[in-house]
Amino acid sequence: LNKHPTLQNAYVLTTRRKGETWLVVVAGSYPSRKAATTAVSDLPPGLQKPGPWIRRFNALQDSVKAAIK
């Protein structure tokens, strides 16, 4: 994130997926999935390429809780 000053308000969370540890970057909260999808075009190209995974906060909270068990 240090390479991308536009993401200085982003958060990095640790979670687990399919038995592996993942680092999840939360770059914002949006009123709808459509708004979040549109916001992807504002990300630096290097972060657009992997295809950001847009998720609802409750799903993200569940995965973080599972990771700390």
JSON list of N, CA and C in Angstrom, two decimals, residues 17-61:
[
{"chain": "A", "resi": 17, "resn": "ARG", "atom": "N", "xyz": [-8.81, -18.57, 3.39]},
{"chain": "A", "resi": 17, "resn": "ARG", "atom": "CA", "xyz": [-9.65, -19.03, 2.29]},
{"chain": "A", "resi": 17, "resn": "ARG", "atom": "C", "xyz": [-9.07, -20.35, 1.81]},
{"chain": "A", "resi": 18, "resn": "LYS", "atom": "N", "xyz": [-9.90, -21.37, 1.80]},
{"chain": "A", "resi": 18, "resn": "LYS", "atom": "CA", "xyz": [-9.48, -22.71, 1.38]},
{"chain": "A", "resi": 18, "resn": "LYS", "atom": "C", "xyz": [-8.22, -23.15, 2.11]},
{"chain": "A", "resi": 19, "resn": "GLY", "atom": "N", "xyz": [-8.19, -22.86, 3.41]},
{"chain": "A", "resi": 19, "resn": "GLY", "atom": "CA", "xyz": [-7.08, -23.30, 4.24]},
{"chain": "A", "resi": 19, "resn": "GLY", "atom": "C", "xyz": [-5.80, -22.48, 4.14]},
{"chain": "A", "resi": 20, "resn": "GLU", "atom": "N", "xyz": [-5.81, -21.43, 3.36]},
{"chain": "A", "resi": 20, "resn": "GLU", "atom": "CA", "xyz": [-4.63, -20.59, 3.20]},
{"chain": "A", "resi": 20, "resn": "GLU", "atom": "C", "xyz": [-4.89, -19.19, 3.76]},
{"chain": "A", "resi": 21, "resn": "THR", "atom": "N", "xyz": [-3.81, -18.56, 4.24]},
{"chain": "A", "resi": 21, "resn": "THR", "atom": "CA", "xyz": [-3.92, -17.19, 4.75]},
{"chain": "A", "resi": 21, "resn": "THR", "atom": "C", "xyz": [-3.93, -16.22, 3.59]},
{"chain": "A", "resi": 22, "resn": "TRP", "atom": "N", "xyz": [-4.85, -15.28, 3.64]},
{"chain": "A", "resi": 22, "resn": "TRP", "atom": "CA", "xyz": [-4.96, -14.23, 2.63]},
{"chain": "A", "resi": 22, "resn": "TRP", "atom": "C", "xyz": [-4.88, -12.88, 3.32]},
{"chain": "A", "resi": 23, "resn": "LEU", "atom": "N", "xyz": [-4.29, -11.93, 2.64]},
{"chain": "A", "resi": 23, "resn": "LEU", "atom": "CA", "xyz": [-4.33, -10.54, 3.09]},
{"chain": "A", "resi": 23, "resn": "LEU", "atom": "C", "xyz": [-5.37, -9.84, 2.24]},
{"chain": "A", "resi": 24, "resn": "VAL", "atom": "N", "xyz": [-6.33, -9.22, 2.90]},
{"chain": "A", "resi": 24, "resn": "VAL", "atom": "CA", "xyz": [-7.43, -8.54, 2.21]},
{"chain": "A", "resi": 24, "resn": "VAL", "atom": "C", "xyz": [-7.27, -7.04, 2.41]},
{"chain": "A", "resi": 25, "resn": "VAL", "atom": "N", "xyz": [-7.32, -6.30, 1.32]},
{"chain": "A", "resi": 25, "resn": "VAL", "atom": "CA", "xyz": [-7.25, -4.84, 1.39]},
{"chain": "A", "resi": 25, "resn": "VAL", "atom": "C", "xyz": [-8.66, -4.29, 1.26]},
{"chain": "A", "resi": 26, "resn": "VAL", "atom": "N", "xyz": [-9.09, -3.55, 2.27]},
{"chain": "A", "resi": 26, "resn": "VAL", "atom": "CA", "xyz": [-10.40, -2.90, 2.23]},
{"chain": "A", "resi": 26, "resn": "VAL", "atom": "C", "xyz": [-10.14, -1.45, 1.86]},
{"chain": "A", "resi": 27, "resn": "ALA", "atom": "N", "xyz": [-10.60, -1.08, 0.67]},
{"chain": "A", "resi": 27, "resn": "ALA", "atom": "CA", "xyz": [-10.29, 0.24, 0.12]},
{"chain": "A", "resi": 27, "resn": "ALA", "atom": "C", "xyz": [-11.43, 1.23, 0.24]},
{"chain": "A", "resi": 28, "resn": "GLY", "atom": "N", "xyz": [-12.55, 0.81, 0.79]},
{"chain": "A", "resi": 28, "resn": "GLY", "atom": "CA", "xyz": [-13.65, 1.75, 0.93]},
{"chain": "A", "resi": 28, "resn": "GLY", "atom": "C", "xyz": [-14.97, 1.07, 1.18]},
{"chain": "A", "resi": 29, "resn": "SER", "atom": "N", "xyz": [-15.94, 1.89, 1.49]},
{"chain": "A", "resi": 29, "resn": "SER", "atom": "CA", "xyz": [-17.31, 1.44, 1.68]},
{"chain": "A", "resi": 29, "resn": "SER", "atom": "C", "xyz": [-18.17, 2.17, 0.66]},
{"chain": "A", "resi": 30, "resn": "TYR", "atom": "N", "xyz": [-19.02, 1.43, -0.02]},
{"chain": "A", "resi": 30, "resn": "TYR", "atom": "CA", "xyz": [-19.81, 2.00, -1.10]},
{"chain": "A", "resi": 30, "resn": "TYR", "atom": "C", "xyz": [-21.29, 1.68, -0.90]},
{"chain": "A", "resi": 31, "resn": "PRO", "atom": "N", "xyz": [-22.18, 2.53, -1.38]},
{"chain": "A", "resi": 31, "resn": "PRO", "atom": "CA", "xyz": [-23.61, 2.34, -1.14]},
{"chain": "A", "resi": 31, "resn": "PRO", "atom": "C", "xyz": [-24.22, 1.16, -1.89]},
{"chain": "A", "resi": 32, "resn": "SER", "atom": "N", "xyz": [-23.53, 0.68, -2.91]},
{"chain": "A", "resi": 32, "resn": "SER", "atom": "CA", "xyz": [-24.05, -0.44, -3.69]},
{"chain": "A", "resi": 32, "resn": "SER", "atom": "C", "xyz": [-22.90, -1.18, -4.36]},
{"chain": "A", "resi": 33, "resn": "ARG", "atom": "N", "xyz": [-23.18, -2.38, -4.81]},
{"chain": "A", "resi": 33, "resn": "ARG", "atom": "CA", "xyz": [-22.18, -3.17, -5.53]},
{"chain": "A", "resi": 33, "resn": "ARG", "atom": "C", "xyz": [-21.78, -2.45, -6.82]},
{"chain": "A", "resi": 34, "resn": "LYS", "atom": "N", "xyz": [-22.75, -1.83, -7.47]},
{"chain": "A", "resi": 34, "resn": "LYS", "atom": "CA", "xyz": [-22.48, -1.10, -8.71]},
{"chain": "A", "resi": 34, "resn": "LYS", "atom": "C", "xyz": [-21.50, 0.04, -8.45]},
{"chain": "A", "resi": 35, "resn": "ALA", "atom": "N", "xyz": [-21.68, 0.77, -7.36]},
{"chain": "A", "resi": 35, "resn": "ALA", "atom": "CA", "xyz": [-20.77, 1.87, -7.02]},
{"chain": "A", "resi": 35, "resn": "ALA", "atom": "C", "xyz": [-19.37, 1.34, -6.74]},
{"chain": "A", "resi": 36, "resn": "ALA", "atom": "N", "xyz": [-19.27, 0.21, -6.06]},
{"chain": "A", "resi": 36, "resn": "ALA", "atom": "CA", "xyz": [-17.96, -0.40, -5.79]},
{"chain": "A", "resi": 36, "resn": "ALA", "atom": "C", "xyz": [-17.29, -0.84, -7.08]},
{"chain": "A", "resi": 37, "resn": "THR", "atom": "N", "xyz": [-18.05, -1.43, -7.98]},
{"chain": "A", "resi": 37, "resn": "THR", "atom": "CA", "xyz": [-17.51, -1.86, -9.27]},
{"chain": "A", "resi": 37, "resn": "THR", "atom": "C", "xyz": [-17.01, -0.65, -10.06]},
{"chain": "A", "resi": 38, "resn": "THR", "atom": "N", "xyz": [-17.75, 0.42, -10.05]},
{"chain": "A", "resi": 38, "resn": "THR", "atom": "CA", "xyz": [-17.34, 1.65, -10.75]},
{"chain": "A", "resi": 38, "resn": "THR", "atom": "C", "xyz": [-16.05, 2.20, -10.13]},
{"chain": "A", "resi": 39, "resn": "ALA", "atom": "N", "xyz": [-15.92, 2.12, -8.82]},
{"chain": "A", "resi": 39, "resn": "ALA", "atom": "CA", "xyz": [-14.75, 2.66, -8.12]},
{"chain": "A", "resi": 39, "resn": "ALA", "atom": "C", "xyz": [-13.47, 1.90, -8.48]},
{"chain": "A", "resi": 40, "resn": "VAL", "atom": "N", "xyz": [-13.58, 0.69, -8.96]},
{"chain": "A", "resi": 40, "resn": "VAL", "atom": "CA", "xyz": [-12.40, -0.09, -9.34]},
{"chain": "A", "resi": 40, "resn": "VAL", "atom": "C", "xyz": [-11.59, 0.68, -10.40]},
{"chain": "A", "resi": 41, "resn": "SER", "atom": "N", "xyz": [-12.27, 1.41, -11.27]},
{"chain": "A", "resi": 41, "resn": "SER", "atom": "CA", "xyz": [-11.56, 2.15, -12.31]},
{"chain": "A", "resi": 41, "resn": "SER", "atom": "C", "xyz": [-10.71, 3.29, -11.73]},
{"chain": "A", "resi": 42, "resn": "ASP", "atom": "N", "xyz": [-10.95, 3.67, -10.47]},
{"chain": "A", "resi": 42, "resn": "ASP", "atom": "CA", "xyz": [-10.15, 4.70, -9.82]},
{"chain": "A", "resi": 42, "resn": "ASP", "atom": "C", "xyz": [-8.88, 4.14, -9.16]},
{"chain": "A", "resi": 43, "resn": "LEU", "atom": "N", "xyz": [-8.79, 2.82, -9.08]},
{"chain": "A", "resi": 43, "resn": "LEU", "atom": "CA", "xyz": [-7.61, 2.20, -8.48]},
{"chain": "A", "resi": 43, "resn": "LEU", "atom": "C", "xyz": [-6.42, 2.31, -9.42]},
{"chain": "A", "resi": 44, "resn": "PRO", "atom": "N", "xyz": [-5.20, 2.30, -8.87]},
{"chain": "A", "resi": 44, "resn": "PRO", "atom": "CA", "xyz": [-4.02, 2.27, -9.73]},
{"chain": "A", "resi": 44, "resn": "PRO", "atom": "C", "xyz": [-4.06, 1.02, -10.62]},
{"chain": "A", "resi": 45, "resn": "PRO", "atom": "N", "xyz": [-3.54, 1.11, -11.86]},
{"chain": "A", "resi": 45, "resn": "PRO", "atom": "CA", "xyz": [-3.60, -0.03, -12.79]},
{"chain": "A", "resi": 45, "resn": "PRO", "atom": "C", "xyz": [-3.08, -1.34, -12.21]},
{"chain": "A", "resi": 46, "resn": "GLY", "atom": "N", "xyz": [-2.03, -1.28, -11.42]},
{"chain": "A", "resi": 46, "resn": "GLY", "atom": "CA", "xyz": [-1.47, -2.50, -10.84]},
{"chain": "A", "resi": 46, "resn": "GLY", "atom": "C", "xyz": [-2.42, -3.20, -9.88]},
{"chain": "A", "resi": 47, "resn": "LEU", "atom": "N", "xyz": [-3.36, -2.45, -9.32]},
{"chain": "A", "resi": 47, "resn": "LEU", "atom": "CA", "xyz": [-4.35, -3.05, -8.43]},
{"chain": "A", "resi": 47, "resn": "LEU", "atom": "C", "xyz": [-5.63, -3.43, -9.16]},
{"chain": "A", "resi": 48, "resn": "GLN", "atom": "N", "xyz": [-5.83, -2.88, -10.33]},
{"chain": "A", "resi": 48, "resn": "GLN", "atom": "CA", "xyz": [-7.00, -3.26, -11.14]},
{"chain": "A", "resi": 48, "resn": "GLN", "atom": "C", "xyz": [-6.76, -4.62, -11.79]},
{"chain": "A", "resi": 49, "resn": "LYS", "atom": "N", "xyz": [-5.52, -4.88, -12.18]},
{"chain": "A", "resi": 49, "resn": "LYS", "atom": "CA", "xyz": [-5.19, -6.08, -12.95]},
{"chain": "A", "resi": 49, "resn": "LYS", "atom": "C", "xyz": [-5.60, -7.39, -12.28]},
{"chain": "A", "resi": 50, "resn": "PRO", "atom": "N", "xyz": [-5.33, -7.56, -10.96]},
{"chain": "A", "resi": 50, "resn": "PRO", "atom": "CA", "xyz": [-5.71, -8.85, -10.37]},
{"chain": "A", "resi": 50, "resn": "PRO", "atom": "C", "xyz": [-7.22, -9.05, -10.25]},
{"chain": "A", "resi": 51, "resn": "GLY", "atom": "N", "xyz": [-8.00, -8.00, -10.52]},
{"chain": "A", "resi": 51, "resn": "GLY", "atom": "CA", "xyz": [-9.46, -8.13, -10.43]},
{"chain": "A", "resi": 51, "resn": "GLY", "atom": "C", "xyz": [-9.92, -8.08, -9.00]},
{"chain": "A", "resi": 52, "resn": "PRO", "atom": "N", "xyz": [-10.09, -6.88, -8.45]},
{"chain": "A", "resi": 52, "resn": "PRO", "atom": "CA", "xyz": [-10.53, -6.75, -7.06]},
{"chain": "A", "resi": 52, "resn": "PRO", "atom": "C", "xyz": [-11.76, -7.58, -6.75]},
{"chain": "A", "resi": 53, "resn": "TRP", "atom": "N", "xyz": [-11.78, -8.11, -5.56]},
{"chain": "A", "resi": 53, "resn": "TRP", "atom": "CA", "xyz": [-12.86, -8.98, -5.11]},
{"chain": "A", "resi": 53, "resn": "TRP", "atom": "C", "xyz": [-13.81, -8.15, -4.26]},
{"chain": "A", "resi": 54, "resn": "ILE", "atom": "N", "xyz": [-14.91, -7.74, -4.82]},
{"chain": "A", "resi": 54, "resn": "ILE", "atom": "CA", "xyz": [-15.88, -6.89, -4.12]},
{"chain": "A", "resi": 54, "resn": "ILE", "atom": "C", "xyz": [-16.73, -7.79, -3.22]},
{"chain": "A", "resi": 55, "resn": "ARG", "atom": "N", "xyz": [-16.76, -7.42, -1.92]},
{"chain": "A", "resi": 55, "resn": "ARG", "atom": "CA", "xyz": [-17.48, -8.22, -0.94]},
{"chain": "A", "resi": 55, "resn": "ARG", "atom": "C", "xyz": [-18.30, -7.34, -0.02]},
{"chain": "A", "resi": 56, "resn": "ARG", "atom": "N", "xyz": [-19.34, -7.92, 0.53]},
{"chain": "A", "resi": 56, "resn": "ARG", "atom": "CA", "xyz": [-20.14, -7.22, 1.54]},
{"chain": "A", "resi": 56, "resn": "ARG", "atom": "C", "xyz": [-19.37, -7.28, 2.86]},
{"chain": "A", "resi": 57, "resn": "PHE", "atom": "N", "xyz": [-19.52, -6.25, 3.69]},
{"chain": "A", "resi": 57, "resn": "PHE", "atom": "CA", "xyz": [-18.80, -6.21, 4.96]},
{"chain": "A", "resi": 57, "resn": "PHE", "atom": "C", "xyz": [-19.12, -7.40, 5.86]},
{"chain": "A", "resi": 58, "resn": "ASN", "atom": "N", "xyz": [-20.39, -7.83, 5.89]},
{"chain": "A", "resi": 58, "resn": "ASN", "atom": "CA", "xyz": [-20.72, -8.95, 6.78]},
{"chain": "A", "resi": 58, "resn": "ASN", "atom": "C", "xyz": [-20.00, -10.22, 6.36]},
{"chain": "A", "resi": 59, "resn": "ALA", "atom": "N", "xyz": [-19.83, -10.46, 5.06]},
{"chain": "A", "resi": 59, "resn": "ALA", "atom": "CA", "xyz": [-19.09, -11.63, 4.59]},
{"chain": "A", "resi": 59, "resn": "ALA", "atom": "C", "xyz": [-17.62, -11.52, 4.97]},
{"chain": "A", "resi": 60, "resn": "LEU", "atom": "N", "xyz": [-17.09, -10.33, 4.85]},
{"chain": "A", "resi": 60, "resn": "LEU", "atom": "CA", "xyz": [-15.69, -10.09, 5.22]},
{"chain": "A", "resi": 60, "resn": "LEU", "atom": "C", "xyz": [-15.50, -10.29, 6.73]},
{"chain": "A", "resi": 61, "resn": "GLN", "atom": "N", "xyz": [-16.42, -9.78, 7.53]},
{"chain": "A", "resi": 61, "resn": "GLN", "atom": "CA", "xyz": [-16.33, -9.96, 8.98]},
{"chain": "A", "resi": 61, "resn": "GLN", "atom": "C", "xyz": [-16.35, -11.45, 9.34]}
]
